[in-house]
mmCIF file of C-alpha atoms in Angstrom:
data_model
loop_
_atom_site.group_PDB
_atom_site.id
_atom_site.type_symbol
_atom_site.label_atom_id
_atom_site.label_comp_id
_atom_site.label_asym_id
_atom_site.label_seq_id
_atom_site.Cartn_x
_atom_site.Cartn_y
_atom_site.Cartn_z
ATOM 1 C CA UNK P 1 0.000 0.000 0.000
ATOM 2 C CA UNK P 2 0.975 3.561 0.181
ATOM 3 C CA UNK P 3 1.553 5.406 2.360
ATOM 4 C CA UNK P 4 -1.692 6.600 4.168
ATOM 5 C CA UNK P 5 -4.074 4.123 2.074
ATOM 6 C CA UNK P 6 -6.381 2.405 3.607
ATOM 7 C CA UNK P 7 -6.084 -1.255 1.895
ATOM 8 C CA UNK P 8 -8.563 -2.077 -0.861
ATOM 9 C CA UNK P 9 -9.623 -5.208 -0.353
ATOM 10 C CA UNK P 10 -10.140 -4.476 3.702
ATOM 11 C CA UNK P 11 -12.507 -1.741 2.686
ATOM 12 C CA UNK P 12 -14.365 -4.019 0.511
ATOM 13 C CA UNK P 13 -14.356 -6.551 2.946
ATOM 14 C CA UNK P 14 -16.374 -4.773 5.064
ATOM 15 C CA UNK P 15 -18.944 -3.291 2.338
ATOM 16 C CA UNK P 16 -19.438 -6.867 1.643
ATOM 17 C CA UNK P 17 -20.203 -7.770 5.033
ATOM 18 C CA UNK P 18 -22.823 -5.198 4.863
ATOM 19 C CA UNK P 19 -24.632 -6.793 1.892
ATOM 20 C CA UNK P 20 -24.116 -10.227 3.785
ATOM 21 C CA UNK P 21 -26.290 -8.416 6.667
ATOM 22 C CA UNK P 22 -28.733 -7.060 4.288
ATOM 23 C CA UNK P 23 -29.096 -9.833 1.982
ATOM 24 C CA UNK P 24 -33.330 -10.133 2.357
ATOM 25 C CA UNK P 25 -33.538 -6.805 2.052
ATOM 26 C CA UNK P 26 -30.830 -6.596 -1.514
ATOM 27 C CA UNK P 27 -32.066 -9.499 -2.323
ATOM 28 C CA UNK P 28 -28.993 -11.275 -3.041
ATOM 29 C CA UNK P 29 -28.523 -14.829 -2.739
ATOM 30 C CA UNK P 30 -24.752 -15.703 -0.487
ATOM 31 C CA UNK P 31 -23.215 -19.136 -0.016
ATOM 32 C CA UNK P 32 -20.313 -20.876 -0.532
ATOM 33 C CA UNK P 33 -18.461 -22.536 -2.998
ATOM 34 C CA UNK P 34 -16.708 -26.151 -2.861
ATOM 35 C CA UNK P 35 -13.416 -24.513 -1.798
ATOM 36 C CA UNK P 36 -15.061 -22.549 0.862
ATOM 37 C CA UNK P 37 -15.200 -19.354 -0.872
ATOM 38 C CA UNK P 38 -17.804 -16.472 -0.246
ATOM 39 C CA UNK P 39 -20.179 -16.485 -3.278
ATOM 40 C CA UNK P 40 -23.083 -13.671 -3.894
ATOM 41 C CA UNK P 41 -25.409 -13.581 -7.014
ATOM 42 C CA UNK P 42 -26.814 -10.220 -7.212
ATOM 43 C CA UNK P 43 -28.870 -10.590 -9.830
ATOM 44 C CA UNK P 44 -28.144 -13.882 -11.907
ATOM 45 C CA UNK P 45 -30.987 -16.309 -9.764
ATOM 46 C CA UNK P 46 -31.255 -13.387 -7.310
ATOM 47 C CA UNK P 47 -33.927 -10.531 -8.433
ATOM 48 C CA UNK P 48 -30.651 -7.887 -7.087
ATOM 49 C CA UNK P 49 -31.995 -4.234 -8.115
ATOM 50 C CA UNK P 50 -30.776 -0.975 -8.363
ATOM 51 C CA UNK P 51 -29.334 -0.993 -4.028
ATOM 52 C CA UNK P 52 -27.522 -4.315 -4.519
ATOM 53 C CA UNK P 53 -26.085 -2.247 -8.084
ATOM 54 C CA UNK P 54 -25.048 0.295 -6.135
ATOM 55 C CA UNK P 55 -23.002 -1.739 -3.337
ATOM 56 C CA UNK P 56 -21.624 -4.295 -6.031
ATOM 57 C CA UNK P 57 -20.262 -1.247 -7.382
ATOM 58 C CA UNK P 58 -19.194 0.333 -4.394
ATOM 59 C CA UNK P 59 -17.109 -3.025 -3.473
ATOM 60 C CA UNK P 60 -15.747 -2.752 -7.384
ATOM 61 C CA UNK P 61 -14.026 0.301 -6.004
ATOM 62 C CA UNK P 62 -12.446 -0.944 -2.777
ATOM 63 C CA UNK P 63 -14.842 1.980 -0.899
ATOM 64 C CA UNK P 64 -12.670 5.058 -2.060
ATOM 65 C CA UNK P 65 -16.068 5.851 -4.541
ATOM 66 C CA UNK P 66 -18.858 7.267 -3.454
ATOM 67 C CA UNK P 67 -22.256 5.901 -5.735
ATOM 68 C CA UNK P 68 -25.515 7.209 -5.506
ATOM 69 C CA UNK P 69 -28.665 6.818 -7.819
ATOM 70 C CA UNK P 70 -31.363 9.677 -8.383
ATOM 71 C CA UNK P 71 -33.491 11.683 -11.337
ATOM 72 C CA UNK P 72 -31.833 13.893 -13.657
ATOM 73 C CA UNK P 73 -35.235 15.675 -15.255
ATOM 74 C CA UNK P 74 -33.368 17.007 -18.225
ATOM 75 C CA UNK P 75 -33.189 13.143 -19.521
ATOM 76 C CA UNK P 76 -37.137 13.257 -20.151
ATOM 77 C CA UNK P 77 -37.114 9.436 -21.407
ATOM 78 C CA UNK P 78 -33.751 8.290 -18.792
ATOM 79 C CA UNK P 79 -34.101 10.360 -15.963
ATOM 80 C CA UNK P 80 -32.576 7.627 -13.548
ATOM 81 C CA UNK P 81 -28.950 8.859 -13.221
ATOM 82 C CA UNK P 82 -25.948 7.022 -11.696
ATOM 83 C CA UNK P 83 -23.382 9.281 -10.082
ATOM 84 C CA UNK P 84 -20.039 8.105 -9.086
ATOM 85 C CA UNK P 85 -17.485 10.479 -7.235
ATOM 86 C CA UNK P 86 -13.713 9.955 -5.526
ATOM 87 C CA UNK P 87 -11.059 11.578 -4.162
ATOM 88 C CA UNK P 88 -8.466 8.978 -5.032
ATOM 89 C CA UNK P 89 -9.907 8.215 -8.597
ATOM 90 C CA UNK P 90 -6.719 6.688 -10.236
ATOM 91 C CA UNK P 91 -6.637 4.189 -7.552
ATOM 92 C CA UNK P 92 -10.508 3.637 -6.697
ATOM 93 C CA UNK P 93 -11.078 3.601 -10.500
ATOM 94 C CA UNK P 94 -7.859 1.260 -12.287
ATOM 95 C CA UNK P 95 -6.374 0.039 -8.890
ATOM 96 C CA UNK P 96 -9.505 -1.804 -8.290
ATOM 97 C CA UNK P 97 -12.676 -0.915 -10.700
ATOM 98 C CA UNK P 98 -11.026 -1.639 -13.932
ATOM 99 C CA UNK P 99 -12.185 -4.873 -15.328
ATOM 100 C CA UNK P 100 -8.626 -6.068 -16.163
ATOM 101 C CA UNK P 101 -8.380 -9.379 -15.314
ATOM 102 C CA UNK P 102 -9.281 -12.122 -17.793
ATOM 103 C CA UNK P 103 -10.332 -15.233 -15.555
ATOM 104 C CA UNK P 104 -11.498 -17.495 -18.612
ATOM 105 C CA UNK P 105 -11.087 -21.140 -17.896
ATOM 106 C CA UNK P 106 -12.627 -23.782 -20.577
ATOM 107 C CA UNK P 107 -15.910 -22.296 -21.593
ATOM 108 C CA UNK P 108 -16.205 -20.057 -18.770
ATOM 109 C CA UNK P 109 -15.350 -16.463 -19.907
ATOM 110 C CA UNK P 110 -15.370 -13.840 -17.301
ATOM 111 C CA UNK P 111 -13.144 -10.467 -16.823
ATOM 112 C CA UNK P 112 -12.244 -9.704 -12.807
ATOM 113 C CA UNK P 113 -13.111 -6.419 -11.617
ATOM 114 C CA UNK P 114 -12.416 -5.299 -7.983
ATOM 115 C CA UNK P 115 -9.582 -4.850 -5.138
ATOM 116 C CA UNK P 116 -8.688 -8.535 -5.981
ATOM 117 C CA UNK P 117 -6.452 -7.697 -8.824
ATOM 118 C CA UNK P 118 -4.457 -5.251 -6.559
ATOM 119 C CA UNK P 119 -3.383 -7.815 -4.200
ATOM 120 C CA UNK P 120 -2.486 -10.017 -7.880
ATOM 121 C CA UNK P 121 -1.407 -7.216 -9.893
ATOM 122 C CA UNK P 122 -1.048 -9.536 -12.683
ATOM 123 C CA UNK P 123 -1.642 -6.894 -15.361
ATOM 124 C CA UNK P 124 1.016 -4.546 -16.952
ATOM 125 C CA UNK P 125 -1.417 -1.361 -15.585
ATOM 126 C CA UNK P 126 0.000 -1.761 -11.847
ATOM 127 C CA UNK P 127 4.120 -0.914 -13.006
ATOM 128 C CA UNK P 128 2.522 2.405 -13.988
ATOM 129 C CA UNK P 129 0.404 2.483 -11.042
ATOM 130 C CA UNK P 130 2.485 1.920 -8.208
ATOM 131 C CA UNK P 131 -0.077 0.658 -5.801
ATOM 132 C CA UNK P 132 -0.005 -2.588 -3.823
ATOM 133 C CA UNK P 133 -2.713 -3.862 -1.299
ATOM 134 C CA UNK P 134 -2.045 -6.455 1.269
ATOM 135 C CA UNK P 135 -4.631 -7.389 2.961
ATOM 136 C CA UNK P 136 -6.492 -10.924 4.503
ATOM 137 C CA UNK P 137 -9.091 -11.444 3.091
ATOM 138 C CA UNK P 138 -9.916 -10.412 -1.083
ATOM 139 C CA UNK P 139 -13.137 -9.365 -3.145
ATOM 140 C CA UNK P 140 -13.438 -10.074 -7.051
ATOM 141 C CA UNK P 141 -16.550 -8.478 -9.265
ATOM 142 C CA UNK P 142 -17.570 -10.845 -12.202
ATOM 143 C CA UNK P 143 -19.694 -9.714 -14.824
ATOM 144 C CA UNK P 144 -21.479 -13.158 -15.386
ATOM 145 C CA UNK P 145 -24.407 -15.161 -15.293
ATOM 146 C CA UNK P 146 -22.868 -18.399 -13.203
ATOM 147 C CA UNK P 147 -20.771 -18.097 -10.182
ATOM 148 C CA UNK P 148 -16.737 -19.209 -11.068
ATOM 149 C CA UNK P 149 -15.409 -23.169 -11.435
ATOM 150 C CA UNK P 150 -13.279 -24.314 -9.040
ATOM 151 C CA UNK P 151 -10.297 -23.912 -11.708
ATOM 152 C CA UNK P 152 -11.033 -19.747 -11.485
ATOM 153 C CA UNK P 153 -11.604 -19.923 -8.014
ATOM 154 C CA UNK P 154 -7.587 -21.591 -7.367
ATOM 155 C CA UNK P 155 -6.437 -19.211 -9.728
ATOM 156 C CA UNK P 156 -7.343 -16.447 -8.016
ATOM 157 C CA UNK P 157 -6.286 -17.761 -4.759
ATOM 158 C CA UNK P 158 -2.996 -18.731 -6.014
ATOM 159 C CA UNK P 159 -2.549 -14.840 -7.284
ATOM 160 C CA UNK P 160 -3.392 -13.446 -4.484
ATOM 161 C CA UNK P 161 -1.467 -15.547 -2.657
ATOM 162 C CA UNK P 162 -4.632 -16.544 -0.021
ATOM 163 C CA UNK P 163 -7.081 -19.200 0.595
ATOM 164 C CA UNK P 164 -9.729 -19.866 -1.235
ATOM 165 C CA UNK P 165 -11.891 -19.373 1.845
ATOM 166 C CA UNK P 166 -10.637 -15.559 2.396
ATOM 167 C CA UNK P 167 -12.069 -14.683 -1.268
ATOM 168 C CA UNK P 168 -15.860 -13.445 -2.152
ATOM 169 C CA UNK P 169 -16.641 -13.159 -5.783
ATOM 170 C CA UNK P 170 -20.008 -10.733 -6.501
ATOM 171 C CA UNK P 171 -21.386 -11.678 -9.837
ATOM 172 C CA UNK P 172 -24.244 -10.930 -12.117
ATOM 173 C CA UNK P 173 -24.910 -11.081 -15.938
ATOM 174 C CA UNK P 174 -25.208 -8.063 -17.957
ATOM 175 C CA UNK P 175 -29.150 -8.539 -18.427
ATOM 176 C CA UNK P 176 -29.743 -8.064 -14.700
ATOM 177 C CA UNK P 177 -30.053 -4.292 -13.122
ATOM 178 C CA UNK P 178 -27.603 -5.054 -10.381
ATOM 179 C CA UNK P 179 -25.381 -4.990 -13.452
ATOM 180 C CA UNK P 180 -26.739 -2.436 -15.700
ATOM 181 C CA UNK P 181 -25.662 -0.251 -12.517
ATOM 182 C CA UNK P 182 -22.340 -1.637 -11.105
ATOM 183 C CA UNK P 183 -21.554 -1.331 -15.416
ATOM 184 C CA UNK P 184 -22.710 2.203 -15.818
ATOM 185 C CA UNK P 185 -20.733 3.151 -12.431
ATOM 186 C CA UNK P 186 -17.694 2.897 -14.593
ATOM 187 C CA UNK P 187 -18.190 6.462 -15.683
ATOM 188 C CA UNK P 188 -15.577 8.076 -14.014
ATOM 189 C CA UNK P 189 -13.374 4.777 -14.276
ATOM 190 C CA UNK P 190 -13.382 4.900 -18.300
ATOM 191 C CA UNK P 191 -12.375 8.729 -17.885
ATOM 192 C CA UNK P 192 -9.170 7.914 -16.060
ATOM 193 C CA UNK P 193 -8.322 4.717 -18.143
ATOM 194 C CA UNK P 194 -8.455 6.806 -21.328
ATOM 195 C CA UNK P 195 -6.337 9.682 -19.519
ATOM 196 C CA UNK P 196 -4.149 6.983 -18.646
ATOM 197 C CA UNK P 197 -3.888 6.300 -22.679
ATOM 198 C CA UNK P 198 -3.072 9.796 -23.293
ATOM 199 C CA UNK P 199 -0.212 9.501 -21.295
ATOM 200 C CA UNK P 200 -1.739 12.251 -18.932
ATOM 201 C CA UNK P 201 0.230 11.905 -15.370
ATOM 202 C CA UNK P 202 -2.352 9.772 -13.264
ATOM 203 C CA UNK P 203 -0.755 11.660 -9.793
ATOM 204 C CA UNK P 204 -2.015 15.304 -11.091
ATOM 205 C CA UNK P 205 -5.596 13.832 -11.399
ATOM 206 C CA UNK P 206 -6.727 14.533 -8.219
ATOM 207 C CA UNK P 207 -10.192 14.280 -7.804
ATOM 208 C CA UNK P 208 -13.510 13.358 -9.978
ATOM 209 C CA UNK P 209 -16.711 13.050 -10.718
ATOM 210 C CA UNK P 210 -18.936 11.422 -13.208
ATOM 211 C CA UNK P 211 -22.847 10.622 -13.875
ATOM 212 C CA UNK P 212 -24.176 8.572 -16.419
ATOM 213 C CA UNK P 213 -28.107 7.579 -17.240
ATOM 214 C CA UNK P 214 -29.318 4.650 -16.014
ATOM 215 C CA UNK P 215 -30.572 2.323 -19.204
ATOM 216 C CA UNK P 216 -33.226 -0.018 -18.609
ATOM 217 C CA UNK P 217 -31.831 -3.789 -18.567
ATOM 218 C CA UNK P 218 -32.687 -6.154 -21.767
ATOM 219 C CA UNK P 219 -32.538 -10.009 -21.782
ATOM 220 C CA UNK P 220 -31.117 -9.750 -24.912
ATOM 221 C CA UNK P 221 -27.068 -10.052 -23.927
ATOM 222 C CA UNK P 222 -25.564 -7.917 -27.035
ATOM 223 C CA UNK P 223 -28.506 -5.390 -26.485
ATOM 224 C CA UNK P 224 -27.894 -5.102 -22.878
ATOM 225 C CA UNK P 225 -24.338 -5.223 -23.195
ATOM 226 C CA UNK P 226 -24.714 -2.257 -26.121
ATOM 227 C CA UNK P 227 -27.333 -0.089 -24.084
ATOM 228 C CA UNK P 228 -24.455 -0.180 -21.012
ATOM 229 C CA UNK P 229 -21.820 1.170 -23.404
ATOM 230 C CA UNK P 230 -23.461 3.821 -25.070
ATOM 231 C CA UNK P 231 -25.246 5.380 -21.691
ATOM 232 C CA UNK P 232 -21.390 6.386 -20.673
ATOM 233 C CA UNK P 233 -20.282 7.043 -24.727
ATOM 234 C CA UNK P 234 -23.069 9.440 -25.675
ATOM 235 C CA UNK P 235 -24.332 10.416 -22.396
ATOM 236 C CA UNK P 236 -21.730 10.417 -19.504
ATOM 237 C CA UNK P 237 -20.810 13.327 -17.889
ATOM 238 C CA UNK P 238 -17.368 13.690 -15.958
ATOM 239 C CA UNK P 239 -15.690 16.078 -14.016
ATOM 240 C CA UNK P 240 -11.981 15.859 -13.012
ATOM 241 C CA UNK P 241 -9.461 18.151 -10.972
ATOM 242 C CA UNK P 242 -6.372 18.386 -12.365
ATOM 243 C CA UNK P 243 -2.989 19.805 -11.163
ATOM 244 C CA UNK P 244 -0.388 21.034 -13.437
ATOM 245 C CA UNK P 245 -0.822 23.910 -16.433
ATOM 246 C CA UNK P 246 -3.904 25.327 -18.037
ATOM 247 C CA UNK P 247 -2.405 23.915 -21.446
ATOM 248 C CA UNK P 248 -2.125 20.489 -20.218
ATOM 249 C CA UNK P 249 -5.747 20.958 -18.548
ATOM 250 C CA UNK P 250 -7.228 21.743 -21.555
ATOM 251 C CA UNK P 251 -5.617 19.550 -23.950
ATOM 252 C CA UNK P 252 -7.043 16.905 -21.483
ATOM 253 C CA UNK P 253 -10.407 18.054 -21.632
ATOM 254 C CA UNK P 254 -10.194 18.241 -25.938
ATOM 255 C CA UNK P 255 -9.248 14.909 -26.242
ATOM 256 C CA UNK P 256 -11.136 12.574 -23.508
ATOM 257 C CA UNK P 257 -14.871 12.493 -24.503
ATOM 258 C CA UNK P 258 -15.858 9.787 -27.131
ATOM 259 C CA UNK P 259 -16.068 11.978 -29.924
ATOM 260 C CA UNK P 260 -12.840 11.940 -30.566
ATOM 261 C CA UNK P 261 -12.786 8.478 -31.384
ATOM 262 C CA UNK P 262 -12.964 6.741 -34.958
ATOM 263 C CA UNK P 263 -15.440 4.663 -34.073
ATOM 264 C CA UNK P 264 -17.837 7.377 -32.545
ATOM 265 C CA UNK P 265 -21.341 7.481 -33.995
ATOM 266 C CA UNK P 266 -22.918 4.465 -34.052
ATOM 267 C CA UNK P 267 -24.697 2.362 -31.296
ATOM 268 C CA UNK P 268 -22.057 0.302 -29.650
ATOM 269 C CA UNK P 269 -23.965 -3.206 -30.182
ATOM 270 C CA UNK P 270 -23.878 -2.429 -33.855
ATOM 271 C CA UNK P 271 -20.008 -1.237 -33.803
ATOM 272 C CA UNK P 272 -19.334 -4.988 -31.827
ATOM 273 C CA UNK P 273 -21.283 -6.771 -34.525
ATOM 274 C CA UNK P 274 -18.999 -4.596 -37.203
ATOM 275 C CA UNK P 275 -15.939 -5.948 -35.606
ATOM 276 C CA UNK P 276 -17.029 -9.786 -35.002
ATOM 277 C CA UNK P 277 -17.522 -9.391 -31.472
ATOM 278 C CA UNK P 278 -13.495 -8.674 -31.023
ATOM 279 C CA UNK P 279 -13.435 -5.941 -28.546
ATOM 280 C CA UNK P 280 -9.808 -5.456 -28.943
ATOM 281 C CA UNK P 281 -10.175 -4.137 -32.822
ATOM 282 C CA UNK P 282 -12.603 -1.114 -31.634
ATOM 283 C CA UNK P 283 -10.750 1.990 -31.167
ATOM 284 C CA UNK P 284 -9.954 2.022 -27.067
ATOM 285 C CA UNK P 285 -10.635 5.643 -27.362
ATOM 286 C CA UNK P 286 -14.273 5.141 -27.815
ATOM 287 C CA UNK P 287 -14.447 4.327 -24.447
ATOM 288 C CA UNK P 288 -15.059 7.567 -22.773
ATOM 289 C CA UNK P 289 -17.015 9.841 -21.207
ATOM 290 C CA UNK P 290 -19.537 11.739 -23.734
ATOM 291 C CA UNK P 291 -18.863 15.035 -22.263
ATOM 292 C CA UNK P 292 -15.904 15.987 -20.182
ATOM 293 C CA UNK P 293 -14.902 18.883 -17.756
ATOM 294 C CA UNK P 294 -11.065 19.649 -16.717
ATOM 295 C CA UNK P 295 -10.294 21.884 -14.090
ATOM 296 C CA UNK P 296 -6.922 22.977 -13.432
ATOM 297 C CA UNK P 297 -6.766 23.389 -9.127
ATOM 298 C CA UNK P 298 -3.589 25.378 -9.404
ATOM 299 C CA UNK P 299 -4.586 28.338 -12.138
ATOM 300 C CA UNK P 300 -8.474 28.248 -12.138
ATOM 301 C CA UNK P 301 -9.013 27.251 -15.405
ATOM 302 C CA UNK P 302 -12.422 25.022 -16.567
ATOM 303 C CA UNK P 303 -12.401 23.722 -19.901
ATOM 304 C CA UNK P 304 -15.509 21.589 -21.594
ATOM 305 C CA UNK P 305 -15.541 19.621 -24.489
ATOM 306 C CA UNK P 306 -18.090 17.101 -25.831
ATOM 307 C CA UNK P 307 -21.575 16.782 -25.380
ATOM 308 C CA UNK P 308 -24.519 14.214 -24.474
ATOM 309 C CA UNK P 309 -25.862 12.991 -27.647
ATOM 310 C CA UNK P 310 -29.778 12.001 -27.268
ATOM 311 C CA UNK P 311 -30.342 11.005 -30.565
ATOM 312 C CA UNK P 312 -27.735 8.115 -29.912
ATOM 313 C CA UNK P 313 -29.265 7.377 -26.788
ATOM 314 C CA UNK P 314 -32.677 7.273 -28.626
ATOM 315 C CA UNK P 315 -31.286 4.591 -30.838
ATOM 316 C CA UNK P 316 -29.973 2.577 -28.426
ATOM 317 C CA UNK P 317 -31.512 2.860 -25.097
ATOM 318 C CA UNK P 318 -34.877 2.494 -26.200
#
């Protein structure tokens, strides 16, 4: 850890315990796997909802996000709005939101979000990153209909270097709500990844903030997974304080929001069905915020660029 950081997965640990309390009320199915581990469907068998969304997501972050849901009345046909906020966004956000971590085994395909992968740090991001957790006990967010195999469950264990009976994987498939909220609470995460791509220093971002509709689930998984996508891409809103020049700030704030990608202007299901379902060949700048706002602590300086686009949302969120 550094210095001053409260670890990760600890603070995770204990949001999880909460759901575990609150598990009638979330309704969120817990038990354990054959290794012993902690499992919770939010919204695979479970019914989940928008609350168990919300904590899923709050977990994803290792509790340094705050995520609330509420009404935005200038979206007439999406007024329920996600907003996601932290003070330590380039660790709450790719430290521990970032789905990173591929954890396929056979035909079991899912990619690990959460303060797991900071105690593993099995992906090239952490050398830029810097941060390492150490903590007893570890929470993983999987974006999937079935809970993991044994074979997922070891490998996990073995990265993070504890037993299987100190992990707790939160899952859900992208049809559910649960999902369609701890997805959409990536706003502020996809704003920092993207940064990260621009090579802007992750230490000078400082603070953020970021909202993002709320689309309505579909059973439909490339629909669902599309409508997700393209609430952030044409209608996400983020906010981030910046140190450093007014020149950097606003060179940030011209290239961040998804309109500065290739791929930009067309619903995100149909781009994924252009490119044969290989997420790798879509432009990684697409995934951004639609709008963006830089402020620059040390000179005063706001910049905006971007806008929400409704006539994208129209197409795609129904």
């Amino acid at each position: 850890m550094k210095d001053g950081s409260a670890s990760l997965n600890d603070s995770a640990q204990r949001i999880v315990d909460g759901m575990i309390g609150d598990a009638e009320r979330l309704r969120i199915n817990v038990s354990k796997g054959p290794s012993g581990e902690t499992l919770i469907d939010t919204g695979a068998k479970a019914q989940g909802g928008i609350e168990a969304g919300l904590r899923m997501a709050e977990a994803s972050m290792g509790g340094l996000g705050t995520i609330s849901a509420g009404l935005d009345r200038s979206l007439k046909k999406w007024p329920l709005t996600v907003e996601v906020r932290s003070s330590q966004p380039a660790i709450a956000c790719l430290a521990s939101q970032y789905a990173g971590w591929n954890l396929s085994s056979g035909k079991y395909f899912a990619m690990g979000s959460g303060p797991a992968r900071a105690l593993a740090r099995v992906e090239p991001l952490f050398e830029k990153l810097g941060y390492r957790d150490a903590a007893s006990s570890a929470v993983l967010v999987l974006e999937t209909a079935e809970p993991p195999p044994d074979a997922v469950v070891q490998k996990v264990a073995h990265a993070t270097g504890l037993a299987a009976d100190r992990l707790t994987f939160l899952y859900a498939p992208t049809q559910s709500l649960a999902a369609t909220v701890q997805i959409v609470s990536r706003v502020l995460e996809v704003a920092l990844h993207k940064a990260n791509d621009l090579r802007f220093p992750l230490e000078n971002i400082v603070d953020g903030i970021g909202a993002s509709p709320i689309p309505a689930p579909h059973p439909d998984f490339l629909t669902a997974m599309g409508r997700t996508n393209d609430a952030i891409i044409y209608g996400g809103l983020v906010q981030l304080f910046v140190k450093g020049t007014a020149k950097d700030a606003r060179e940030l704030a011209e290239k961040l929001p998804s309109l500065a990608s290739r791929d930009f202007g067309e619903p995100f299901a149909r781009i994924f069905e252009r490119f044969k379902g290989d997420f790798y060949a879509i432009d990684p700048l697409l995934f951004s915020p639609a709008e963006v706002i830089v402020t620059a602590i040390e000179t005063g300086d706001t910049y905006r660029a971007g806008g929400r686009d409704e006539m994208m949302l129209e197409r795609s969120l129904g």
